[in-house]
CSV table of N, CA, C and O in Angstrom, one decimal:
chain,number,residue,atom,x,y,z
A,1,UNK,N,0.8,-1.2,0.0
A,1,UNK,CA,0.0,0.0,0.0
A,1,UNK,C,0.9,1.3,0.0
A,1,UNK,O,2.1,1.2,0.1
A,2,UNK,N,0.2,2.3,-0.1
A,2,UNK,CA,0.9,3.6,-0.2
A,2,UNK,C,0.1,4.6,0.7
A,2,UNK,O,-1.1,4.6,0.7
A,3,UNK,N,0.8,5.5,1.3
A,3,UNK,CA,0.2,6.5,2.2
A,3,UNK,C,1.0,7.7,2.1
A,3,UNK,O,2.3,7.7,2.1
A,4,UNK,N,0.4,8.9,2.0
A,4,UNK,CA,1.0,10.2,2.0
A,4,UNK,C,0.5,10.9,3.2
A,4,UNK,O,-0.7,11.2,3.3
A,5,UNK,N,1.4,11.3,4.1
A,5,UNK,CA,1.0,12.0,5.3
A,5,UNK,C,1.4,13.5,5.2
A,5,UNK,O,2.5,13.8,4.7
A,6,UNK,N,0.5,14.4,5.7
A,6,UNK,CA,0.9,15.8,5.8
A,6,UNK,C,0.5,16.2,7.2
A,6,UNK,O,-0.2,15.5,7.9
A,7,UNK,N,1.0,17.3,7.7
A,7,UNK,CA,0.8,17.8,9.0
A,7,UNK,C,1.1,16.7,10.1
A,7,UNK,O,0.4,16.5,11.0
A,8,UNK,N,2.2,16.0,9.8
A,8,UNK,CA,2.6,14.9,10.6
A,8,UNK,C,3.4,15.2,11.9
A,8,UNK,O,3.6,14.4,12.8
A,9,UNK,N,3.9,16.5,12.0
A,9,UNK,CA,4.5,17.0,13.1
A,9,UNK,C,6.1,16.8,13.1
A,9,UNK,O,6.7,17.1,14.1
A,10,UNK,N,6.6,16.2,12.1
A,10,UNK,CA,8.1,16.0,12.0
A,10,UNK,C,8.6,17.4,11.6
A,10,UNK,O,8.2,17.9,10.6
A,11,UNK,N,9.6,17.9,12.4
A,11,UNK,CA,10.1,19.2,12.2
A,11,UNK,C,10.8,19.3,10.8
A,11,UNK,O,11.5,18.4,10.4
A,12,UNK,N,10.6,20.4,10.1
A,12,UNK,CA,11.2,20.6,8.8
A,12,UNK,C,12.7,20.6,8.9
A,12,UNK,O,13.4,20.2,8.0
A,13,UNK,N,13.3,21.0,10.1
A,13,UNK,CA,14.7,20.9,10.3
A,13,UNK,C,15.2,19.4,10.2
A,13,UNK,O,16.3,19.1,9.7
A,14,UNK,N,14.4,18.5,10.7
A,14,UNK,CA,14.8,17.1,10.7
A,14,UNK,C,14.7,16.6,9.2
A,14,UNK,O,15.7,15.9,8.7
A,15,UNK,N,13.7,16.9,8.5
A,15,UNK,CA,13.6,16.5,7.1
A,15,UNK,C,14.6,17.2,6.3
A,15,UNK,O,15.2,16.5,5.4
A,16,UNK,N,14.9,18.4,6.5
A,16,UNK,CA,15.9,19.1,5.7
A,16,UNK,C,17.3,18.6,5.9
A,16,UNK,O,18.1,18.6,5.0
A,17,UNK,N,17.6,18.2,7.1
A,17,UNK,CA,18.9,17.6,7.4
A,17,UNK,C,19.2,16.4,6.6
A,17,UNK,O,20.4,16.0,6.4
A,18,UNK,N,18.2,15.7,6.1
A,18,UNK,CA,18.4,14.5,5.3
A,18,UNK,C,19.1,14.8,3.9
A,18,UNK,O,19.5,13.9,3.2
A,19,UNK,N,19.2,16.1,3.6
A,19,UNK,CA,19.9,16.5,2.4
A,19,UNK,C,21.4,16.0,2.4
A,19,UNK,O,22.0,15.8,1.3
A,20,UNK,N,21.9,15.7,3.6
A,20,UNK,CA,23.3,15.1,3.6
A,20,UNK,C,23.3,13.8,3.0
A,20,UNK,O,24.4,13.3,2.5
A,21,UNK,N,22.2,13.1,2.9
A,21,UNK,CA,22.2,11.8,2.2
A,21,UNK,C,22.5,12.0,0.7
A,21,UNK,O,23.2,11.2,0.1
A,22,UNK,N,22.0,13.0,0.1
A,22,UNK,CA,22.3,13.3,-1.3
A,22,UNK,C,23.9,13.4,-1.5
A,22,UNK,O,24.4,12.8,-2.5
A,23,UNK,N,24.5,14.1,-0.6
A,23,UNK,CA,26.0,14.3,-0.8
A,23,UNK,C,26.7,12.9,-0.6
A,23,UNK,O,27.6,12.7,-1.4
A,24,UNK,N,26.2,12.1,0.3
A,24,UNK,CA,26.8,10.8,0.4
A,24,UNK,C,26.6,10.0,-0.9
A,24,UNK,O,27.6,9.4,-1.4
A,25,UNK,N,25.4,9.9,-1.4
A,25,UNK,CA,25.2,9.1,-2.6
A,25,UNK,C,25.9,9.7,-3.9
A,25,UNK,O,26.1,9.0,-4.8
A,26,UNK,N,26.2,11.0,-3.8
A,26,UNK,CA,26.9,11.6,-5.0
A,26,UNK,C,28.4,11.4,-4.8
A,26,UNK,O,29.1,11.7,-5.8
A,27,UNK,N,28.9,10.9,-3.7
A,27,UNK,CA,30.3,10.6,-3.5
A,27,UNK,C,30.8,9.4,-4.4
A,27,UNK,O,29.9,8.7,-4.9
A,28,UNK,N,32.1,9.3,-4.5
A,28,UNK,CA,32.6,8.2,-5.4
A,28,UNK,C,32.4,6.8,-4.7
A,28,UNK,O,32.1,6.7,-3.5
A,29,UNK,N,32.5,5.8,-5.5
A,29,UNK,CA,32.2,4.4,-5.1
A,29,UNK,C,33.2,4.0,-4.0
A,29,UNK,O,32.8,3.3,-3.1
A,30,UNK,N,34.4,4.4,-4.0
A,30,UNK,CA,35.4,4.1,-3.0
A,30,UNK,C,34.9,4.6,-1.6
A,30,UNK,O,35.0,3.9,-0.6
A,31,UNK,N,34.4,5.8,-1.6
A,31,UNK,CA,34.0,6.4,-0.4
A,31,UNK,C,32.7,5.7,0.2
A,31,UNK,O,32.7,5.3,1.3
A,32,UNK,N,31.8,5.5,-0.7
A,32,UNK,CA,30.5,4.8,-0.3
A,32,UNK,C,30.8,3.3,0.2
A,32,UNK,O,30.2,2.9,1.1
A,33,UNK,N,31.8,2.7,-0.5
A,33,UNK,CA,32.0,1.3,-0.2
A,33,UNK,C,32.7,1.1,1.2
A,33,UNK,O,32.6,0.0,1.8
A,34,UNK,N,33.2,2.2,1.8
A,34,UNK,CA,33.7,2.1,3.1
A,34,UNK,C,32.6,1.8,4.1
A,34,UNK,O,32.9,1.2,5.2
A,35,UNK,N,31.4,2.1,3.8
A,35,UNK,CA,30.2,1.8,4.7
A,35,UNK,C,29.4,0.7,4.2
A,35,UNK,O,28.2,0.5,4.6
A,36,UNK,N,30.0,-0.1,3.3
A,36,UNK,CA,29.2,-1.2,2.6
A,36,UNK,C,28.9,-2.3,3.6
A,36,UNK,O,29.8,-2.7,4.4
A,37,UNK,N,27.8,-2.9,3.4
A,37,UNK,CA,27.4,-4.1,4.2
A,37,UNK,C,26.2,-4.7,3.5
A,37,UNK,O,25.4,-4.0,2.9
A,38,UNK,N,26.0,-6.0,3.5
A,38,UNK,CA,24.9,-6.6,2.7
A,38,UNK,C,23.5,-6.3,3.3
A,38,UNK,O,22.5,-6.5,2.6
A,39,UNK,N,23.5,-5.9,4.6
A,39,UNK,CA,22.1,-5.6,5.1
A,39,UNK,C,22.1,-4.3,5.9
A,39,UNK,O,21.0,-3.6,6.0
A,40,UNK,N,23.1,-3.8,6.5
A,40,UNK,CA,23.1,-2.6,7.4
A,40,UNK,C,24.2,-1.7,7.0
A,40,UNK,O,25.3,-1.8,7.5
A,41,UNK,N,23.9,-0.7,6.2
A,41,UNK,CA,24.9,0.2,5.7
A,41,UNK,C,24.6,0.5,4.2
A,41,UNK,O,23.5,0.4,3.7
A,42,UNK,N,25.7,0.9,3.5
A,42,UNK,CA,25.6,1.2,2.1
A,42,UNK,C,25.4,-0.2,1.3
A,42,UNK,O,26.2,-1.1,1.5
A,43,UNK,N,24.4,-0.2,0.4
A,43,UNK,CA,24.2,-1.4,-0.4
A,43,UNK,C,24.2,-0.9,-1.8
A,43,UNK,O,23.4,-0.2,-2.3
A,44,UNK,N,25.3,-1.3,-2.6
A,44,UNK,CA,25.4,-0.9,-4.0
A,44,UNK,C,24.4,-1.6,-4.9
A,44,UNK,O,23.7,-2.5,-4.5
A,45,UNK,N,24.3,-1.2,-6.1
A,45,UNK,CA,23.5,-1.8,-7.1
A,45,UNK,C,23.9,-3.3,-7.2
A,45,UNK,O,25.1,-3.6,-7.2
A,46,UNK,N,22.9,-4.2,-7.2
A,46,UNK,CA,23.1,-5.7,-7.1
A,46,UNK,C,23.9,-6.1,-5.9
A,46,UNK,O,24.4,-7.2,-5.9
A,47,UNK,N,23.9,-5.3,-4.8
A,47,UNK,CA,24.6,-5.7,-3.6
A,47,UNK,C,23.8,-6.3,-2.6
A,47,UNK,O,24.3,-6.6,-1.5
A,48,UNK,N,22.6,-6.7,-2.8
A,48,UNK,CA,21.7,-7.2,-1.8
A,48,UNK,C,21.3,-8.6,-2.1
A,48,UNK,O,20.1,-8.9,-2.3
A,49,UNK,N,22.2,-9.5,-2.3
A,49,UNK,CA,21.9,-10.9,-2.7
A,49,UNK,C,21.9,-11.7,-1.4
A,49,UNK,O,23.0,-11.8,-0.8
A,50,UNK,N,20.8,-12.2,-1.0
A,50,UNK,CA,20.7,-13.1,0.1
A,50,UNK,C,19.6,-14.0,0.0
A,50,UNK,O,18.9,-14.0,-1.1
A,51,UNK,N,19.3,-14.8,1.0
A,51,UNK,CA,18.3,-15.8,0.9
A,51,UNK,C,16.9,-15.3,0.9
A,51,UNK,O,15.9,-16.0,0.6
A,52,UNK,N,16.7,-14.0,1.2
A,52,UNK,CA,15.4,-13.5,1.3
A,52,UNK,C,14.9,-12.7,0.1
A,52,UNK,O,13.8,-12.7,-0.3
A,53,UNK,N,15.8,-12.0,-0.6
A,53,UNK,CA,15.4,-11.1,-1.7
A,53,UNK,C,16.5,-11.1,-2.8
A,53,UNK,O,17.6,-11.3,-2.5
A,54,UNK,N,16.0,-10.9,-4.0
A,54,UNK,CA,16.9,-10.8,-5.1
A,54,UNK,C,17.6,-9.5,-5.2
A,54,UNK,O,17.3,-8.6,-4.5
A,55,UNK,N,18.7,-9.4,-6.0
A,55,UNK,CA,19.4,-8.1,-6.1
A,55,UNK,C,18.5,-7.0,-6.7
A,55,UNK,O,17.5,-7.4,-7.4
A,56,UNK,N,18.8,-5.8,-6.4
A,56,UNK,CA,18.0,-4.7,-6.9
A,56,UNK,C,18.8,-3.8,-7.8
A,56,UNK,O,20.0,-3.7,-7.7
A,57,UNK,N,18.2,-3.0,-8.7
A,57,UNK,CA,18.8,-2.1,-9.6
A,57,UNK,C,18.9,-0.7,-9.0
A,57,UNK,O,18.7,0.3,-9.7
A,58,UNK,N,19.2,-0.6,-7.7
A,58,UNK,CA,19.4,0.7,-7.1
A,58,UNK,C,20.4,0.6,-6.0
A,58,UNK,O,20.6,-0.5,-5.5
A,59,UNK,N,21.0,1.7,-5.6
A,59,UNK,CA,21.8,1.7,-4.4
A,59,UNK,C,21.0,2.3,-3.2
A,59,UNK,O,20.1,3.0,-3.5
A,60,UNK,N,21.4,1.9,-2.0
A,60,UNK,CA,20.6,2.4,-0.9
A,60,UNK,C,21.5,2.4,0.4
A,60,UNK,O,22.5,1.8,0.4
A,61,UNK,N,21.0,3.0,1.4
A,61,UNK,CA,21.6,2.9,2.7
A,61,UNK,C,20.5,2.3,3.6
A,61,UNK,O,19.4,2.8,3.7
A,62,UNK,N,20.8,1.3,4.3
A,62,UNK,CA,19.9,0.6,5.1
A,62,UNK,C,20.3,0.6,6.6
A,62,UNK,O,21.5,0.4,6.9
A,63,UNK,N,19.4,0.8,7.5
A,63,UNK,CA,19.7,1.0,8.9
A,63,UNK,C,18.7,0.1,9.7
A,63,UNK,O,17.5,0.1,9.4
A,64,UNK,N,19.2,-0.5,10.7
A,64,UNK,CA,18.4,-1.2,11.6
A,64,UNK,C,18.0,-0.4,12.8
A,64,UNK,O,18.3,0.8,12.9
A,65,UNK,N,17.4,-0.9,13.8
A,65,UNK,CA,16.9,-0.2,15.0
A,65,UNK,C,18.1,0.5,15.6
A,65,UNK,O,19.2,-0.1,15.6
A,66,UNK,N,17.9,1.6,16.2
A,66,UNK,CA,18.9,2.3,17.0
A,66,UNK,C,18.9,1.8,18.4
A,66,UNK,O,17.9,1.2,18.9
A,67,UNK,N,20.1,1.9,19.0
A,67,UNK,CA,20.2,1.4,20.4
A,67,UNK,C,19.2,2.0,21.4
A,67,UNK,O,18.7,1.3,22.3
A,68,UNK,N,18.8,3.2,21.2
A,68,UNK,CA,17.8,3.8,22.0
A,68,UNK,C,16.4,3.9,21.4
A,68,UNK,O,15.6,4.8,21.6
A,69,UNK,N,16.1,2.8,20.6
A,69,UNK,CA,14.9,2.7,19.9
A,69,UNK,C,13.7,2.9,20.9
A,69,UNK,O,13.8,2.4,22.1
A,70,UNK,N,12.6,3.4,20.4
A,70,UNK,CA,11.4,3.5,21.2
A,70,UNK,C,10.8,2.2,21.5
A,70,UNK,O,10.0,2.1,22.4
A,71,UNK,N,11.1,1.2,20.8
A,71,UNK,CA,10.6,-0.2,21.0
A,71,UNK,C,11.7,-1.1,21.3
A,71,UNK,O,11.7,-2.3,21.0
A,72,UNK,N,12.8,-0.6,22.0
A,72,UNK,CA,13.9,-1.5,22.4
A,72,UNK,C,13.4,-2.6,23.2
A,72,UNK,O,12.5,-2.5,24.1
A,73,UNK,N,13.9,-3.8,23.0
A,73,UNK,CA,13.5,-5.0,23.7
A,73,UNK,C,12.3,-5.7,23.1
A,73,UNK,O,11.9,-6.8,23.6
A,74,UNK,N,11.7,-5.2,22.1
A,74,UNK,CA,10.6,-5.9,21.4
A,74,UNK,C,11.1,-7.2,20.8
A,74,UNK,O,12.1,-7.2,20.0
A,75,UNK,N,10.6,-8.3,21.2
A,75,UNK,CA,11.1,-9.6,20.7
A,75,UNK,C,11.0,-9.8,19.2
A,75,UNK,O,11.7,-10.6,18.6
A,76,UNK,N,10.2,-9.0,18.5
A,76,UNK,CA,10.1,-9.1,17.1
A,76,UNK,C,11.5,-8.8,16.5
A,76,UNK,O,11.9,-9.3,15.5
A,77,UNK,N,12.2,-7.8,17.1
A,77,UNK,CA,13.5,-7.4,16.6
A,77,UNK,C,14.7,-8.1,17.1
A,77,UNK,O,15.8,-8.0,16.6
A,78,UNK,N,14.5,-8.8,18.2
A,78,UNK,CA,15.6,-9.5,18.9
A,78,UNK,C,15.3,-11.0,19.2
A,78,UNK,O,16.1,-11.6,19.9
A,79,UNK,N,14.2,-11.4,18.7
A,79,UNK,CA,13.7,-12.8,19.1
A,79,UNK,C,14.6,-13.9,18.6
A,79,UNK,O,15.6,-13.7,17.9
A,80,UNK,N,14.2,-15.1,18.9
A,80,UNK,CA,15.0,-16.3,18.6
A,80,UNK,C,14.9,-16.7,17.1
A,80,UNK,O,15.7,-17.6,16.8
A,81,UNK,N,14.1,-16.1,16.4
A,81,UNK,CA,13.9,-16.7,15.0
A,81,UNK,C,15.1,-16.3,14.1
A,81,UNK,O,15.8,-15.3,14.3
A,82,UNK,N,15.3,-17.1,13.1
A,82,UNK,CA,16.3,-16.9,12.1
A,82,UNK,C,16.0,-15.6,11.3
A,82,UNK,O,17.0,-14.9,11.0
A,83,UNK,N,14.7,-15.3,11.1
A,83,UNK,CA,14.4,-14.1,10.4
A,83,UNK,C,14.8,-12.9,11.2
A,83,UNK,O,15.3,-11.9,10.6
A,84,UNK,N,14.6,-12.9,12.5
A,84,UNK,CA,14.9,-11.7,13.3
A,84,UNK,C,16.5,-11.5,13.2
A,84,UNK,O,16.9,-10.4,13.1
A,85,UNK,N,17.2,-12.6,13.3
A,85,UNK,CA,18.7,-12.5,13.2
A,85,UNK,C,19.1,-12.0,11.8
A,85,UNK,O,20.0,-11.2,11.7
A,86,UNK,N,18.4,-12.5,10.8
A,86,UNK,CA,18.8,-12.1,9.4
A,86,UNK,C,18.6,-10.6,9.2
A,86,UNK,O,19.4,-9.9,8.7
A,87,UNK,N,17.4,-10.1,9.6
A,87,UNK,CA,17.1,-8.7,9.4
A,87,UNK,C,17.6,-7.7,10.4
A,87,UNK,O,18.0,-6.6,10.1
A,88,UNK,N,17.7,-8.1,11.6
A,88,UNK,CA,18.1,-7.2,12.7
A,88,UNK,C,19.3,-7.6,13.5
A,88,UNK,O,19.7,-6.9,14.4
A,89,UNK,N,20.0,-8.6,13.1
A,89,UNK,CA,21.1,-9.1,13.9
A,89,UNK,C,22.4,-8.4,13.8
A,89,UNK,O,23.3,-8.4,14.6
A,90,UNK,N,22.6,-7.7,12.7
A,90,UNK,CA,23.9,-7.0,12.4
A,90,UNK,C,23.8,-5.5,12.9
A,90,UNK,O,22.8,-4.9,12.9
A,91,UNK,N,25.0,-5.1,13.4
A,91,UNK,CA,25.1,-3.7,13.8
A,91,UNK,C,25.0,-2.8,12.6
A,91,UNK,O,25.4,-3.1,11.5
A,92,UNK,N,24.5,-1.5,12.7
A,92,UNK,CA,24.5,-0.6,11.6
A,92,UNK,C,25.9,-0.2,11.3
A,92,UNK,O,26.8,0.0,12.1
A,93,UNK,N,26.2,-0.1,10.0
A,93,UNK,CA,27.5,0.3,9.5
A,93,UNK,C,27.4,1.7,8.9
A,93,UNK,O,26.7,2.0,7.9
A,94,UNK,N,27.9,2.7,9.6
A,94,UNK,CA,27.8,4.1,9.3
A,94,UNK,C,29.0,4.6,8.5
A,94,UNK,O,30.1,4.2,8.7
A,95,UNK,N,28.8,5.5,7.6
A,95,UNK,CA,29.9,6.2,6.9
A,95,UNK,C,30.7,6.9,7.9
A,95,UNK,O,30.2,7.4,8.9
A,96,UNK,N,32.0,7.1,7.6
A,96,UNK,CA,32.9,7.9,8.5
A,96,UNK,C,32.4,9.3,8.4
A,96,UNK,O,32.0,9.8,7.4
A,97,UNK,N,32.5,10.0,9.5
A,97,UNK,CA,32.1,11.4,9.6
A,97,UNK,C,32.8,12.3,8.6
A,97,UNK,O,32.3,13.2,7.9
A,98,UNK,N,34.1,11.9,8.4
A,98,UNK,CA,34.9,12.7,7.4
A,98,UNK,C,34.4,12.5,6.0
A,98,UNK,O,34.5,13.4,5.1
A,99,UNK,N,33.9,11.3,5.7
A,99,UNK,CA,33.4,11.0,4.3
A,99,UNK,C,31.9,11.5,4.1
A,99,UNK,O,31.5,11.8,3.0
A,100,UNK,N,31.2,11.6,5.2
A,100,UNK,CA,29.8,12.1,5.1
A,100,UNK,C,29.4,12.9,6.3
A,100,UNK,O,28.7,12.5,7.2
A,101,UNK,N,29.9,14.2,6.3
A,101,UNK,CA,29.6,15.0,7.5
A,101,UNK,C,28.1,15.2,7.8
A,101,UNK,O,27.4,15.5,6.9
A,102,UNK,N,27.8,14.9,9.0
A,102,UNK,CA,26.4,15.1,9.5
A,102,UNK,C,25.5,14.0,9.1
A,102,UNK,O,24.3,14.0,9.5
A,103,UNK,N,25.9,13.0,8.3
A,103,UNK,CA,25.0,11.9,7.8
A,103,UNK,C,24.4,11.1,9.0
A,103,UNK,O,23.2,11.0,9.0
A,104,UNK,N,25.2,10.6,9.8
A,104,UNK,CA,24.7,9.8,10.9
A,104,UNK,C,23.8,10.5,11.8
A,104,UNK,O,22.7,10.0,12.2
A,105,UNK,N,24.2,11.7,12.2
A,105,UNK,CA,23.3,12.5,13.1
A,105,UNK,C,22.0,12.8,12.5
A,105,UNK,O,20.9,12.7,13.1
A,106,UNK,N,22.0,13.2,11.2
A,106,UNK,CA,20.7,13.5,10.5
A,106,UNK,C,19.9,12.2,10.4
A,106,UNK,O,18.6,12.3,10.6
A,107,UNK,N,20.5,11.1,10.0
A,107,UNK,CA,19.8,9.9,9.8
A,107,UNK,C,19.2,9.4,11.1
A,107,UNK,O,18.0,9.0,11.1
A,108,UNK,N,19.9,9.5,12.2
A,108,UNK,CA,19.4,9.0,13.5
A,108,UNK,C,18.3,9.9,14.0
A,108,UNK,O,17.3,9.4,14.5
A,109,UNK,N,18.4,11.2,13.8
A,109,UNK,CA,17.3,12.1,14.2
A,109,UNK,C,16.0,11.8,13.4
A,109,UNK,O,14.9,11.8,14.0
A,110,UNK,N,16.2,11.6,12.1
A,110,UNK,CA,15.0,11.3,11.3
A,110,UNK,C,14.4,10.0,11.7
A,110,UNK,O,13.2,9.8,11.8
A,111,UNK,N,15.3,9.0,11.9
A,111,UNK,CA,14.8,7.7,12.3
A,111,UNK,C,14.0,7.7,13.6
A,111,UNK,O,12.9,7.2,13.6
A,112,UNK,N,14.5,8.5,14.6
A,112,UNK,CA,13.7,8.6,15.8
A,112,UNK,C,12.4,9.3,15.6
A,112,UNK,O,11.3,8.9,16.1
A,113,UNK,N,12.4,10.3,14.7
A,113,UNK,CA,11.1,11.1,14.4
A,113,UNK,C,10.1,10.2,13.7
A,113,UNK,O,9.0,10.2,14.0
A,114,UNK,N,10.6,9.4,12.7
A,114,UNK,CA,9.7,8.5,12.0
A,114,UNK,C,9.2,7.4,12.9
A,114,UNK,O,8.1,7.0,12.7
A,115,UNK,N,10.1,6.9,13.8
A,115,UNK,CA,9.6,5.8,14.6
A,115,UNK,C,8.5,6.3,15.6
A,115,UNK,O,7.5,5.6,15.8
A,116,UNK,N,8.7,7.5,16.1
A,116,UNK,CA,7.6,8.1,16.9
A,116,UNK,C,6.3,8.3,16.1
A,116,UNK,O,5.3,8.1,16.7
A,117,UNK,N,6.5,8.8,14.9
A,117,UNK,CA,5.3,8.9,14.0
A,117,UNK,C,4.6,7.6,13.8
A,117,UNK,O,3.4,7.5,13.9
A,118,UNK,N,5.4,6.5,13.6
A,118,UNK,CA,4.8,5.2,13.4
A,118,UNK,C,4.0,4.8,14.6
A,118,UNK,O,2.9,4.2,14.5
A,119,UNK,N,4.5,5.0,15.8
A,119,UNK,CA,3.8,4.7,17.0
A,119,UNK,C,2.5,5.5,17.2
A,119,UNK,O,1.5,4.9,17.6
A,120,UNK,N,2.6,6.7,16.8
A,120,UNK,CA,1.3,7.5,16.8
A,120,UNK,C,0.3,7.0,15.8
A,120,UNK,O,-0.9,6.9,16.1
A,121,UNK,N,0.8,6.5,14.6
A,121,UNK,CA,-0.1,6.0,13.6
A,121,UNK,C,-0.7,4.7,14.1
A,121,UNK,O,-1.9,4.4,13.9
A,122,UNK,N,0.1,3.9,14.8
A,122,UNK,CA,-0.5,2.6,15.4
A,122,UNK,C,-1.6,2.9,16.3
A,122,UNK,O,-2.7,2.3,16.3
A,123,UNK,N,-1.5,3.9,17.2
A,123,UNK,CA,-2.5,4.3,18.1
A,123,UNK,C,-3.8,4.8,17.4
A,123,UNK,O,-4.9,4.5,17.7
A,124,UNK,N,-3.5,5.6,16.3
A,124,UNK,CA,-4.7,6.1,15.5
A,124,UNK,C,-5.4,5.0,14.8
A,124,UNK,O,-6.7,5.0,14.8
A,125,UNK,N,-4.7,4.0,14.3
A,125,UNK,CA,-5.4,2.9,13.6
A,125,UNK,C,-6.1,2.1,14.6
A,125,UNK,O,-7.3,1.6,14.4
A,126,UNK,N,-5.5,1.9,15.8
A,126,UNK,CA,-6.2,1.1,16.8
A,126,UNK,C,-7.5,1.8,17.2
A,126,UNK,O,-8.6,1.2,17.3
A,127,UNK,N,-7.5,3.2,17.4
A,127,UNK,CA,-8.7,3.9,17.7
A,127,UNK,C,-9.7,3.8,16.6
A,127,UNK,O,-10.9,3.6,16.9
A,128,UNK,N,-9.3,3.8,15.3
A,128,UNK,CA,-10.2,3.7,14.2
A,128,UNK,C,-10.9,2.3,14.2
A,128,UNK,O,-12.1,2.2,13.8
A,129,UNK,N,-10.2,1.4,14.7
A,129,UNK,CA,-10.7,0.0,14.8
A,129,UNK,C,-11.4,-0.3,16.1
A,129,UNK,O,-11.8,-1.4,16.4
A,130,UNK,N,-11.6,0.8,16.9
A,130,UNK,CA,-12.2,0.7,18.2
A,130,UNK,C,-11.5,-0.3,19.1
A,130,UNK,O,-12.1,-1.1,19.9
A,131,UNK,N,-10.2,-0.3,19.1
A,131,UNK,CA,-9.3,-1.1,19.9
A,131,UNK,C,-8.6,-0.2,20.9
A,131,UNK,O,-8.6,1.0,20.7
A,132,UNK,N,-8.1,-0.8,22.0
A,132,UNK,CA,-7.3,0.1,22.9
A,132,UNK,C,-6.2,0.8,22.2
A,132,UNK,O,-5.6,0.2,21.3
A,133,UNK,N,-5.8,2.0,22.6
A,133,UNK,CA,-4.7,2.7,21.9
A,133,UNK,C,-3.4,2.0,21.9
A,133,UNK,O,-2.6,2.2,21.1
A,134,UNK,N,-3.2,1.1,22.9
A,134,UNK,CA,-1.9,0.4,23.0
A,134,UNK,C,-2.0,-1.0,22.3
A,134,UNK,O,-1.1,-1.8,22.5
A,135,UNK,N,-3.0,-1.2,21.6
A,135,UNK,CA,-3.2,-2.6,21.0
A,135,UNK,C,-2.0,-3.1,20.2
A,135,UNK,O,-1.7,-4.2,20.2
A,136,UNK,N,-1.4,-2.2,19.4
A,136,UNK,CA,-0.2,-2.6,18.6
A,136,UNK,C,1.1,-2.4,19.3
A,136,UNK,O,2.1,-2.6,18.7
A,137,UNK,N,1.1,-2.0,20.5
A,137,UNK,CA,2.4,-1.9,21.3
A,137,UNK,C,3.0,-3.3,21.5
A,137,UNK,O,2.3,-4.3,21.4
A,138,UNK,N,4.3,-3.2,21.7
A,138,UNK,CA,5.0,-4.5,21.9
A,138,UNK,C,4.5,-5.2,23.2
A,138,UNK,O,4.1,-4.6,24.1
A,139,UNK,N,4.4,-6.5,23.1
A,139,UNK,CA,3.9,-7.3,24.2
A,139,UNK,C,4.9,-7.4,25.3
A,139,UNK,O,6.0,-7.3,25.2
């Protein structure tokens, strides 16, 4: 599905700071490859070959949960399943600050803001379904 949100409450400064991502992706392959990882970090074109998904024709930066995540301890992200380990078991691989000034700080600020927005959306969907507001919270 697709959803477009407006008036979401995420500060324009947080969204604007993500412009540092453009600078990272416009850097040369050697610089980007310093932060390369098959699941957590820079993933080049065709760089995401694993048992779960085929390679893709785009490059991306992928990040897992932050240490101070709003849902830290949720067994979905740290549980005993092989899928949890595959998707969430690796540490995030960040570009060096010298190679991508402000990238990590901007990315982490945006991640926290988006995670908070997701939790707000969970409560809103629960209310629309006439469920308790914490229905979708971690058990």
